Short mmCIF file of C-alpha atoms and ligand atoms in Angstrom, two decimals:
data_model
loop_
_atom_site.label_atom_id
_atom_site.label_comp_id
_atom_site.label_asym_id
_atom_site.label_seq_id
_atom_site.Cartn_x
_atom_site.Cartn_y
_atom_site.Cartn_z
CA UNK A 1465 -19.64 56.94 -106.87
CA UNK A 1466 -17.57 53.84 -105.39
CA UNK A 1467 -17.53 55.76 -102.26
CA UNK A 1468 -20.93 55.79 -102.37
CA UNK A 1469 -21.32 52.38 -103.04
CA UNK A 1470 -19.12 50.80 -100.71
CA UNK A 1471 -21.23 53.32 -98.03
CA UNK A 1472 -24.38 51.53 -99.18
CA UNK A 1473 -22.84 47.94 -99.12
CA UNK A 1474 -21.85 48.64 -95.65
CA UNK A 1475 -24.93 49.63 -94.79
CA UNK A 1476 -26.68 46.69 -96.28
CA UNK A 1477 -24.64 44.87 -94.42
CA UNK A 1478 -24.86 46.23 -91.34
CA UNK A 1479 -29.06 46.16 -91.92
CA UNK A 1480 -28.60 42.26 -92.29
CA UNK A 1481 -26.75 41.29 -89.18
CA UNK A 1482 -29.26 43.66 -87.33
CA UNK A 1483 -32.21 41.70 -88.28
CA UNK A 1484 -30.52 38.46 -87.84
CA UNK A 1485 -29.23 39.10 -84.22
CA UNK A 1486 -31.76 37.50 -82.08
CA UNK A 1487 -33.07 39.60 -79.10
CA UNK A 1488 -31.19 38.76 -75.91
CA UNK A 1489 -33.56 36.17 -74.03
CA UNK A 1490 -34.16 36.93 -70.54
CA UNK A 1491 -35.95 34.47 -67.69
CA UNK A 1492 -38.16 35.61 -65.15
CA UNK A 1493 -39.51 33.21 -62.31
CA UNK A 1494 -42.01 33.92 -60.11
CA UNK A 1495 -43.27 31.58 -56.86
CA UNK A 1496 -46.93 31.79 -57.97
CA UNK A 1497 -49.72 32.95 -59.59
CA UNK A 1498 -52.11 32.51 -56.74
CA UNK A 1499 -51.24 35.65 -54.94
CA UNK A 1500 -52.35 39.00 -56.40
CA UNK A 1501 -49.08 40.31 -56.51
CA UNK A 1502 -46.87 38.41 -58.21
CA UNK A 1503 -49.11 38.04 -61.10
CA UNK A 1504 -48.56 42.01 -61.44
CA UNK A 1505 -44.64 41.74 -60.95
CA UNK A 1506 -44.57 39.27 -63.73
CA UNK A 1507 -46.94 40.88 -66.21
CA UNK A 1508 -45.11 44.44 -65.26
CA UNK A 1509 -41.77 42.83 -65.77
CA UNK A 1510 -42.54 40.76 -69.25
CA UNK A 1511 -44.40 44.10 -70.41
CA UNK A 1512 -41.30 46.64 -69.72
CA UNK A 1513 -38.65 44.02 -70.51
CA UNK A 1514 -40.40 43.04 -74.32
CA UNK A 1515 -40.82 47.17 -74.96
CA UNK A 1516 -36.89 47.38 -74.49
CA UNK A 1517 -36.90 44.56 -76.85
CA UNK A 1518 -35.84 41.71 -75.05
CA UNK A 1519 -37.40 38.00 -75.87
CA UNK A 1520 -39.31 37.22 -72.06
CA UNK A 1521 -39.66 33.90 -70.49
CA UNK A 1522 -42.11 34.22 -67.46
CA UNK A 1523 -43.26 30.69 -65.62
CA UNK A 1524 -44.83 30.70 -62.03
CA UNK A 1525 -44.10 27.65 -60.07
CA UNK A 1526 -47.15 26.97 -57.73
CA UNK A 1527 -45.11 27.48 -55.05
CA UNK A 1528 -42.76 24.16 -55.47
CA UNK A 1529 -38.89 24.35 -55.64
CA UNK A 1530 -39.01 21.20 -57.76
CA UNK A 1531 -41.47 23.56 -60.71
CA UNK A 1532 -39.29 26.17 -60.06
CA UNK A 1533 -35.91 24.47 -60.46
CA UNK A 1534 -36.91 23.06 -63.70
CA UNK A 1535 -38.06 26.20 -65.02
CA UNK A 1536 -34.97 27.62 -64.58
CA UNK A 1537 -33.14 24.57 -66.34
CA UNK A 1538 -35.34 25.07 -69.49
CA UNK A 1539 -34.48 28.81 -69.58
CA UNK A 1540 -30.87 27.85 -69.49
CA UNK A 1541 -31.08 24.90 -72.10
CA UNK A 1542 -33.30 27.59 -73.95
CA UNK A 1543 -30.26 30.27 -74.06
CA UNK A 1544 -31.19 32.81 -71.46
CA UNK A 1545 -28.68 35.76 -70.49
CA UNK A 1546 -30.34 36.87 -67.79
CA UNK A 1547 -31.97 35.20 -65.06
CA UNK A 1548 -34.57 36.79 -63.03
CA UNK A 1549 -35.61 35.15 -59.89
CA UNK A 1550 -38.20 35.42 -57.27
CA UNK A 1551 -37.84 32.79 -54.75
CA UNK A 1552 -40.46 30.15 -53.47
CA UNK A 1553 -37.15 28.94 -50.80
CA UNK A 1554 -34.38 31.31 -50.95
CA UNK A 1555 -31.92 29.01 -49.84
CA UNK A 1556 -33.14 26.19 -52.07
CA UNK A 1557 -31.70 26.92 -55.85
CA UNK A 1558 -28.08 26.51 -55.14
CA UNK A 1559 -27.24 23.65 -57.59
CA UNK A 1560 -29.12 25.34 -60.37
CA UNK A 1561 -28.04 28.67 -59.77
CA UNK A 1562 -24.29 27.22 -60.27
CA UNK A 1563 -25.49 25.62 -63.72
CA UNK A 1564 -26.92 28.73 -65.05
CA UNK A 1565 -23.45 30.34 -63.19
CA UNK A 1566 -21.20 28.35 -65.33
CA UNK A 1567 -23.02 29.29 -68.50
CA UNK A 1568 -22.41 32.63 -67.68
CA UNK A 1569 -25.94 33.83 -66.99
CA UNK A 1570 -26.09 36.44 -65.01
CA UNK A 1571 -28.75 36.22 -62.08
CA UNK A 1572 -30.76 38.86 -60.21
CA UNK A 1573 -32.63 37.95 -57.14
CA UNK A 1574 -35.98 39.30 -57.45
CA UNK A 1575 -37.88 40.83 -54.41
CA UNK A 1576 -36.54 37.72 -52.06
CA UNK A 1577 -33.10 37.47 -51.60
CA UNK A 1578 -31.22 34.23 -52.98
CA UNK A 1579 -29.32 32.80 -50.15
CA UNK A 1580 -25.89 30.66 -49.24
CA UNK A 1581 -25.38 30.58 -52.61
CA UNK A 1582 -22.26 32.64 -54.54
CA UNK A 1583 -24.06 32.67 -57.80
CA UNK A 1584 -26.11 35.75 -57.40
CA UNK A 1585 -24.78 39.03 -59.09
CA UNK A 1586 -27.35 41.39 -57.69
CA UNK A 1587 -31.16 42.13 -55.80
CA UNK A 1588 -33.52 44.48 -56.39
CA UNK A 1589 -36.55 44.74 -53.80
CA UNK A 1590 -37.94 47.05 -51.75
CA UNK A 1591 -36.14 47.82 -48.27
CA UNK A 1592 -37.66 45.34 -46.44
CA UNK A 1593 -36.78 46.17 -43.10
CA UNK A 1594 -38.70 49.67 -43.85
CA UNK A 1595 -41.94 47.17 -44.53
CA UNK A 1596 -41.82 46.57 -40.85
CA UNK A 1597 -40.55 49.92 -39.72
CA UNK A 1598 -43.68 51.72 -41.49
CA UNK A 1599 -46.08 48.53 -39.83
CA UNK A 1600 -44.53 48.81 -36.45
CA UNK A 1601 -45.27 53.40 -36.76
CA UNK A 1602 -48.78 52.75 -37.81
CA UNK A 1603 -49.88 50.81 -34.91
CA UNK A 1604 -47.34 53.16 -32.35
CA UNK A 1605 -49.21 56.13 -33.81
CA UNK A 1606 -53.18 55.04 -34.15
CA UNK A 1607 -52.61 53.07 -30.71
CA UNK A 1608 -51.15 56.33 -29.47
CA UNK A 1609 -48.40 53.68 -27.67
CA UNK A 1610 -46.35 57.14 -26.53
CA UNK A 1611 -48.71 58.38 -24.29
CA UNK A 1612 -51.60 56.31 -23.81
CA UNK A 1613 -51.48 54.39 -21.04
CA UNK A 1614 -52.86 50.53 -22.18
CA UNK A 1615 -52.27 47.86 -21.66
CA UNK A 1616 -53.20 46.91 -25.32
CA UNK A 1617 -53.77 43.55 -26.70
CA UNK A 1618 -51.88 42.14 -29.50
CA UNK A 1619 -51.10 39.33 -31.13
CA UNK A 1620 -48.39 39.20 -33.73
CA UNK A 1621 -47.84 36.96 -37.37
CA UNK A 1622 -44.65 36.71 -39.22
CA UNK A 1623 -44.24 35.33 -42.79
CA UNK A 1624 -42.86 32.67 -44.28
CA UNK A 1625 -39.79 31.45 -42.81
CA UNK A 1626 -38.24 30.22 -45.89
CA UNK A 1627 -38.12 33.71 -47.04
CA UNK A 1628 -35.51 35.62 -46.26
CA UNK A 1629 -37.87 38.64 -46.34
CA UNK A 1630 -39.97 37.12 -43.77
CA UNK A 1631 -37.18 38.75 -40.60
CA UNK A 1632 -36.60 41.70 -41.82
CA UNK A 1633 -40.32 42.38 -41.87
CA UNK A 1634 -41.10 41.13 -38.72
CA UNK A 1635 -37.27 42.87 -37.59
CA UNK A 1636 -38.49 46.37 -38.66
CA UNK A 1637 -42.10 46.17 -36.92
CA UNK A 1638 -40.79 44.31 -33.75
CA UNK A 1639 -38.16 46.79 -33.32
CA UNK A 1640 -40.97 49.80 -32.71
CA UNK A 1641 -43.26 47.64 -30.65
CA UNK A 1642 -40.86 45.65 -28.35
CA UNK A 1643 -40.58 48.38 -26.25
CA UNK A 1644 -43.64 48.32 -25.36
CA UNK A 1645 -44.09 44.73 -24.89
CA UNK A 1646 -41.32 44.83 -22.38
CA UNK A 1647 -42.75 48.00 -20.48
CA UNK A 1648 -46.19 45.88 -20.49
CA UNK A 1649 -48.03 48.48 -22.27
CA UNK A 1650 -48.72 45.86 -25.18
CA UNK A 1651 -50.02 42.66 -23.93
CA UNK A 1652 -49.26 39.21 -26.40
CA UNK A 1653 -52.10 36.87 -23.91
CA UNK A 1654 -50.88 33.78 -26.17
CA UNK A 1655 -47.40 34.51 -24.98
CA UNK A 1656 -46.27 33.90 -28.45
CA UNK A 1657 -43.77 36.98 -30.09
CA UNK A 1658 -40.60 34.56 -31.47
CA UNK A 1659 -40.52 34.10 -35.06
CA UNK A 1660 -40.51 30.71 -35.31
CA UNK A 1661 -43.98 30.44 -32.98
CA UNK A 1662 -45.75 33.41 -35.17
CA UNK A 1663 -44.25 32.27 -38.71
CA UNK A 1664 -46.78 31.22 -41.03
CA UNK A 1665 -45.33 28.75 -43.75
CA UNK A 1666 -46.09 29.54 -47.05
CA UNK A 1667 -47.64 32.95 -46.37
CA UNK A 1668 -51.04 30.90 -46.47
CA UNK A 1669 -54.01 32.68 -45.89
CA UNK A 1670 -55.80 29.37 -44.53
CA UNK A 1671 -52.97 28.69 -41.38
CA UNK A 1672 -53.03 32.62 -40.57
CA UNK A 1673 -56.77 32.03 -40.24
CA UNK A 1674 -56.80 29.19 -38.39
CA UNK A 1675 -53.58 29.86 -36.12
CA UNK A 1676 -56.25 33.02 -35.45
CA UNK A 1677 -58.81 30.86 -34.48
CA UNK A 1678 -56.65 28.71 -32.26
CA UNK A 1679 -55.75 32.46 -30.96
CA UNK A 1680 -58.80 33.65 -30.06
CA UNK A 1681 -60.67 30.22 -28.44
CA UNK A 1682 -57.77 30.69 -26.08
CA UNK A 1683 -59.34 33.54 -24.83
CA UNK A 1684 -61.78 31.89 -22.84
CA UNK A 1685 -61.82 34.91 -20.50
CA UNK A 1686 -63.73 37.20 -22.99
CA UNK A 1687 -60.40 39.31 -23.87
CA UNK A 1688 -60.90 41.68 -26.84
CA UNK A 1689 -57.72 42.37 -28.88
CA UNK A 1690 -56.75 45.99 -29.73
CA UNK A 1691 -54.24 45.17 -32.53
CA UNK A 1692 -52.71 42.46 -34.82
CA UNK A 1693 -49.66 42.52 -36.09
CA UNK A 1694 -49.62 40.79 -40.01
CA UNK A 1695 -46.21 41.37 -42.26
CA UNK A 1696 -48.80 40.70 -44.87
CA UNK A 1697 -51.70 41.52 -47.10
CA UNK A 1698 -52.45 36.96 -47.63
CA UNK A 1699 -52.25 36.91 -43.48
CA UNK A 1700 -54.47 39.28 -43.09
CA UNK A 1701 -56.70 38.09 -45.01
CA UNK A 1702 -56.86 35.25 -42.94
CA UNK A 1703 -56.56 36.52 -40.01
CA UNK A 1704 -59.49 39.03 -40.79
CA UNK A 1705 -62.18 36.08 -41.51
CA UNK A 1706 -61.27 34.83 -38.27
CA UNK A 1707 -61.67 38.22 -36.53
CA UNK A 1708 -65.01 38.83 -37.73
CA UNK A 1709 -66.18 34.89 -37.37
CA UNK A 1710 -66.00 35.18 -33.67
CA UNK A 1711 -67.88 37.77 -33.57
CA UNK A 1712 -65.62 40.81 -33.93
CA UNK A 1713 -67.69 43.77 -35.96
CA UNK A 1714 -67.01 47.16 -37.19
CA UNK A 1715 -67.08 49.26 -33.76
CA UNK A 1716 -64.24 46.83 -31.85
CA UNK A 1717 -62.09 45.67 -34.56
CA UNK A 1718 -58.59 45.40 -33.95
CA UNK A 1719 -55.78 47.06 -36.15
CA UNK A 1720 -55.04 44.83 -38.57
CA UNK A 1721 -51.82 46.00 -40.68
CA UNK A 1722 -50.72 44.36 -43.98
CA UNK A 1723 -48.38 44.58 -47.64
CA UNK A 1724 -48.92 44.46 -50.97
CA UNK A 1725 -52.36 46.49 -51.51
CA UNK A 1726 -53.73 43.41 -53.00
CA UNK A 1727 -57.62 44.66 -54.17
CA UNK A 1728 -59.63 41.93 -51.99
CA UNK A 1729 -57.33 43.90 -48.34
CA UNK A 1730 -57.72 47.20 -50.27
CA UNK A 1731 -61.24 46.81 -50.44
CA UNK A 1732 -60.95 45.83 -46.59
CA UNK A 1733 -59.30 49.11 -45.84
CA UNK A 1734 -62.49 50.86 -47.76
CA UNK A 1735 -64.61 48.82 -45.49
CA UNK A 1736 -62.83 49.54 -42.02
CA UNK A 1737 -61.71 45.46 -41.74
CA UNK A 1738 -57.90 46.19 -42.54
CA UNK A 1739 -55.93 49.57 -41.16
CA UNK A 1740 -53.45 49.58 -43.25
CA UNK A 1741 -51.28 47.94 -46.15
CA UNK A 1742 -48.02 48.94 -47.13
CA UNK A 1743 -47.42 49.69 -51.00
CA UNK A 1744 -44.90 48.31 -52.99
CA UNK A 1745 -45.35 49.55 -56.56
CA UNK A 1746 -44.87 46.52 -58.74
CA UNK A 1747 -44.69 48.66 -61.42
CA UNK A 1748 -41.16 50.76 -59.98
CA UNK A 1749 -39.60 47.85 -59.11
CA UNK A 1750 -39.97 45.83 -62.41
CA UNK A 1751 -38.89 49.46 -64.34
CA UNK A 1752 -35.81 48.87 -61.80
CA UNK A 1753 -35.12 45.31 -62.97
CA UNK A 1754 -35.59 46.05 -66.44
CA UNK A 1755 -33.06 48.92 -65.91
CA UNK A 1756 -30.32 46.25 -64.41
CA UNK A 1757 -30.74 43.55 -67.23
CA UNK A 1758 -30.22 46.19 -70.37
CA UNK A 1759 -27.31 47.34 -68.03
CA UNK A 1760 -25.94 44.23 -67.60
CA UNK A 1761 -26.55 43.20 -71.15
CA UNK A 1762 -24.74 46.40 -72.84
CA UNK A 1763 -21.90 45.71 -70.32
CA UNK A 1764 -22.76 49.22 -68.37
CA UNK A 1765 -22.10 49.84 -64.75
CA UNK A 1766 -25.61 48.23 -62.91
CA UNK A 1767 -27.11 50.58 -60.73
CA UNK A 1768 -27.32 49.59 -56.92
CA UNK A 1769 -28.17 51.76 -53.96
CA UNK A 1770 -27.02 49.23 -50.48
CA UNK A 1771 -24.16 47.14 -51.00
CA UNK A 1772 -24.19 46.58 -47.24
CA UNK A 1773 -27.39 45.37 -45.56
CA UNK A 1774 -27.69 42.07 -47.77
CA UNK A 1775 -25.38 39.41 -46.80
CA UNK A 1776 -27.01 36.07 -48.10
CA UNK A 1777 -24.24 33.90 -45.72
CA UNK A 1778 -21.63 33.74 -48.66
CA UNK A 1779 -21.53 37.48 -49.83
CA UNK A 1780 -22.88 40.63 -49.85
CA UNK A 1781 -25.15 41.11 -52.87
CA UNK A 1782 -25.23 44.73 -54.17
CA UNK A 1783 -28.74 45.63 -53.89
CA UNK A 1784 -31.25 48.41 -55.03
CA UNK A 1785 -34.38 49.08 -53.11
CA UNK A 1786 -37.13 50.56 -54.05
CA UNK A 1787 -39.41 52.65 -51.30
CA UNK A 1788 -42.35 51.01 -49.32
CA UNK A 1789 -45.18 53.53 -48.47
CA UNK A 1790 -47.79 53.03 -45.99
CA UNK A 1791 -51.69 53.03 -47.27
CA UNK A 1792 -54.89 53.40 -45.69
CA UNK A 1793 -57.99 54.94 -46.16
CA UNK A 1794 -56.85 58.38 -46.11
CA UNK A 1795 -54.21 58.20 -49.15
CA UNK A 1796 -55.48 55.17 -50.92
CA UNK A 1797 -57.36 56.72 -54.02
CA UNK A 1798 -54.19 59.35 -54.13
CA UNK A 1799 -51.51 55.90 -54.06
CA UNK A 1800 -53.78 53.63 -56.01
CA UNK A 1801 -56.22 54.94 -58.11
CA UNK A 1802 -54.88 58.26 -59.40
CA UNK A 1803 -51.38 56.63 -59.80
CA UNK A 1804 -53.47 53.92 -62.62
CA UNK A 1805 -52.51 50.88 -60.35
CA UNK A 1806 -56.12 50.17 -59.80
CA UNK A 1807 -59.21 51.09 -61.68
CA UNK A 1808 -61.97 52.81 -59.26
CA UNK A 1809 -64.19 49.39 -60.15
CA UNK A 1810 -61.53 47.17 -59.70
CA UNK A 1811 -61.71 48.18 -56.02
CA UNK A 1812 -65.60 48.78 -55.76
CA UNK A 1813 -67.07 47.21 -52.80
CA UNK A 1814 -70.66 46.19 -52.22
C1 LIG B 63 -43.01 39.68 -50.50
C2 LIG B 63 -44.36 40.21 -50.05
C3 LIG B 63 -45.41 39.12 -50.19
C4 LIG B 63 -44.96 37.82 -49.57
C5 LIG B 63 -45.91 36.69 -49.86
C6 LIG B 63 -42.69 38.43 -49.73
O1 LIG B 63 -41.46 37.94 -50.09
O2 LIG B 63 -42.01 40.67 -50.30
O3 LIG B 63 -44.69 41.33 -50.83
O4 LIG B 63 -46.58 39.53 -49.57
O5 LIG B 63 -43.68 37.47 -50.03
O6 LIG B 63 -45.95 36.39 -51.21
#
């Protein structure tokens, strides 16, 4: 009987503290809610985290470092053990990153890598470099680069160059297509294939379309482009309205390439105004994040697949990526609809 009593007290006990230990609080920041796929990251993220019981913060900053730095004071002031961060300018949280540092929050870099900065105990993304690698394939392939014999023409975008993503995107495709370039088989008229000439800031869709623009009323000479280069489904977007205001229609359009599957370029690939997209399923990567924080939290080894390619210019953060696949209209009910990313309406077009 006292055995059995003390076995209940215990248990009472235990029940109490249980209910009285708060839920470990974990922050999520995201650059904005303006682009399609953030908005699923976050959602994804908050959903998967919450189910494993963990109390979510999720802001968006608009795309300002100022927003986004004081978002990530309140989480700390508000008690947060983990810190997850997606990155409007990688390079740009330093000082806050050391606050939430020395109140031993741990902080993983989410999708953009967080750079010359010490306080960063892991990234998860998807292998970047690969973005490019599968852009750079499609065009080799469609364009039949190997054996046709061109010359093709091209013009090439880049992303944002405050995001460390931006290179390695542009890296990967370049690194199929330069080749070519150099043999003359791909022809750039605007002369334009550095970064810093093709970057658009702030992945805006507006300065893709209008740097297009600019592009194509150089070509007084009537030149007709075979192929555009865009790291990105926002670019594309941009650059597509541009393509089709002067004039550009369904038998000559160029290869335009793209990332992120976002519905309004998915419903361009239905349509024949986009080639491609590359997918990143939002949905793997936040599982993999959610993974990393209850490791981290329960003190368990955190799972991490590179601990080489990601050198942010103090360390080398131990990484996991997740894999990019390319999309277009042959595999994109398969990858999108049949997977339950998208609904068939969500993606109907008129
Ligand atoms: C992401 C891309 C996205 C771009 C613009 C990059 O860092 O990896 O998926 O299209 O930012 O938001």
């Amino acid at each position: 009987m006292k055995k059995l009593l003390s076995l209940l007290l215990v248990t009472v006990l235990l029940l109490s503290a249980g209910s009285a230990l708060a839920a470990s609080k974990v922050g999520v920041v995201m650059p904005t809610n303006s682009l399609q796929r953030w908005n699923q990251d976050g959602a994804n993220m908050k959903e998967q985290l919450e189910k494993a019981g963990y109390e979510v913060d999720l802001q968006y900053a608009n795309n300002d470092v100022a927003t986004q730095v004081s978002q990530i004071e309140n989480m700390i002031l508000g008690g947060a053990e983990v810190l997850v961060v997606a990155s409007i300018d990688g390079s740009a949280l330093g000082t806050v990153l050391a606050q939430a540092a020395e109140n031993n929050i741990k902080i993983i870099a989410y999708d953009r890598l967080l750079t010359d900065t010490p306080h960063v105990d892991y990234y998860a993304t998807f292998d970047n470099y690969k973005v490019g690698t599968i852009q750079g394939l499609f065009i080799e392939e469609k364009l039949d680069l190997k054996n046709a014999e061109g010359p093709f023409n091209f013009e090439l975008f880049a992303g944002s160059p405050d995001d460390n993503n931006a290179r390695y995107f542009h890296g990967g495709a370049w690194d199929i297509l330069k080749p070519y370039y150099e043999s003359g088989k791909i022809v750039v008229k605007s002369g334009q294939t550095e970064f810093e000439k093709i970057a658009i800031l702030g992945w805006e869709t507006k300065d893709a379309q209008a740097r297009m623009d600019n592009l194509l009323t150089g070509y007084a000479d009537g030149t007709k482009l075979d192929a555009v280069l865009s790291p990105n489904d926002s670019l594309a977007l941009g650059i597509t309205n541009s393509l089709i205001a002067a004039g550009y229609t369904l038998d000559d359009f160029p290869l335009v390439t793209g990332q992120d599957c976002d519905v309004a370029n998915t419903q361009n690939i239905i349509k024949g105004y986009q080639a491609m997209s590359v997918f990143k399923d939002t949905r793997t990567l936040a599982a993999q994040v959610v993974t990393m924080v209850d490791a981290i939290l329960k003190g368990e080894e955190v799972p991490v697949n590179d601990t080489e390619t990601y050198d942010n210019g103090v360390k080398v953060v131990p990484s996991f990526l997740c894999d990019p696949v390319f999309a277009d209209i042959n595999n994109y009910k398969e990858l999108l609809i049949d997977s339950g990313y998208y609904t068939e309406d969500q993606l109907k077009v008129d």
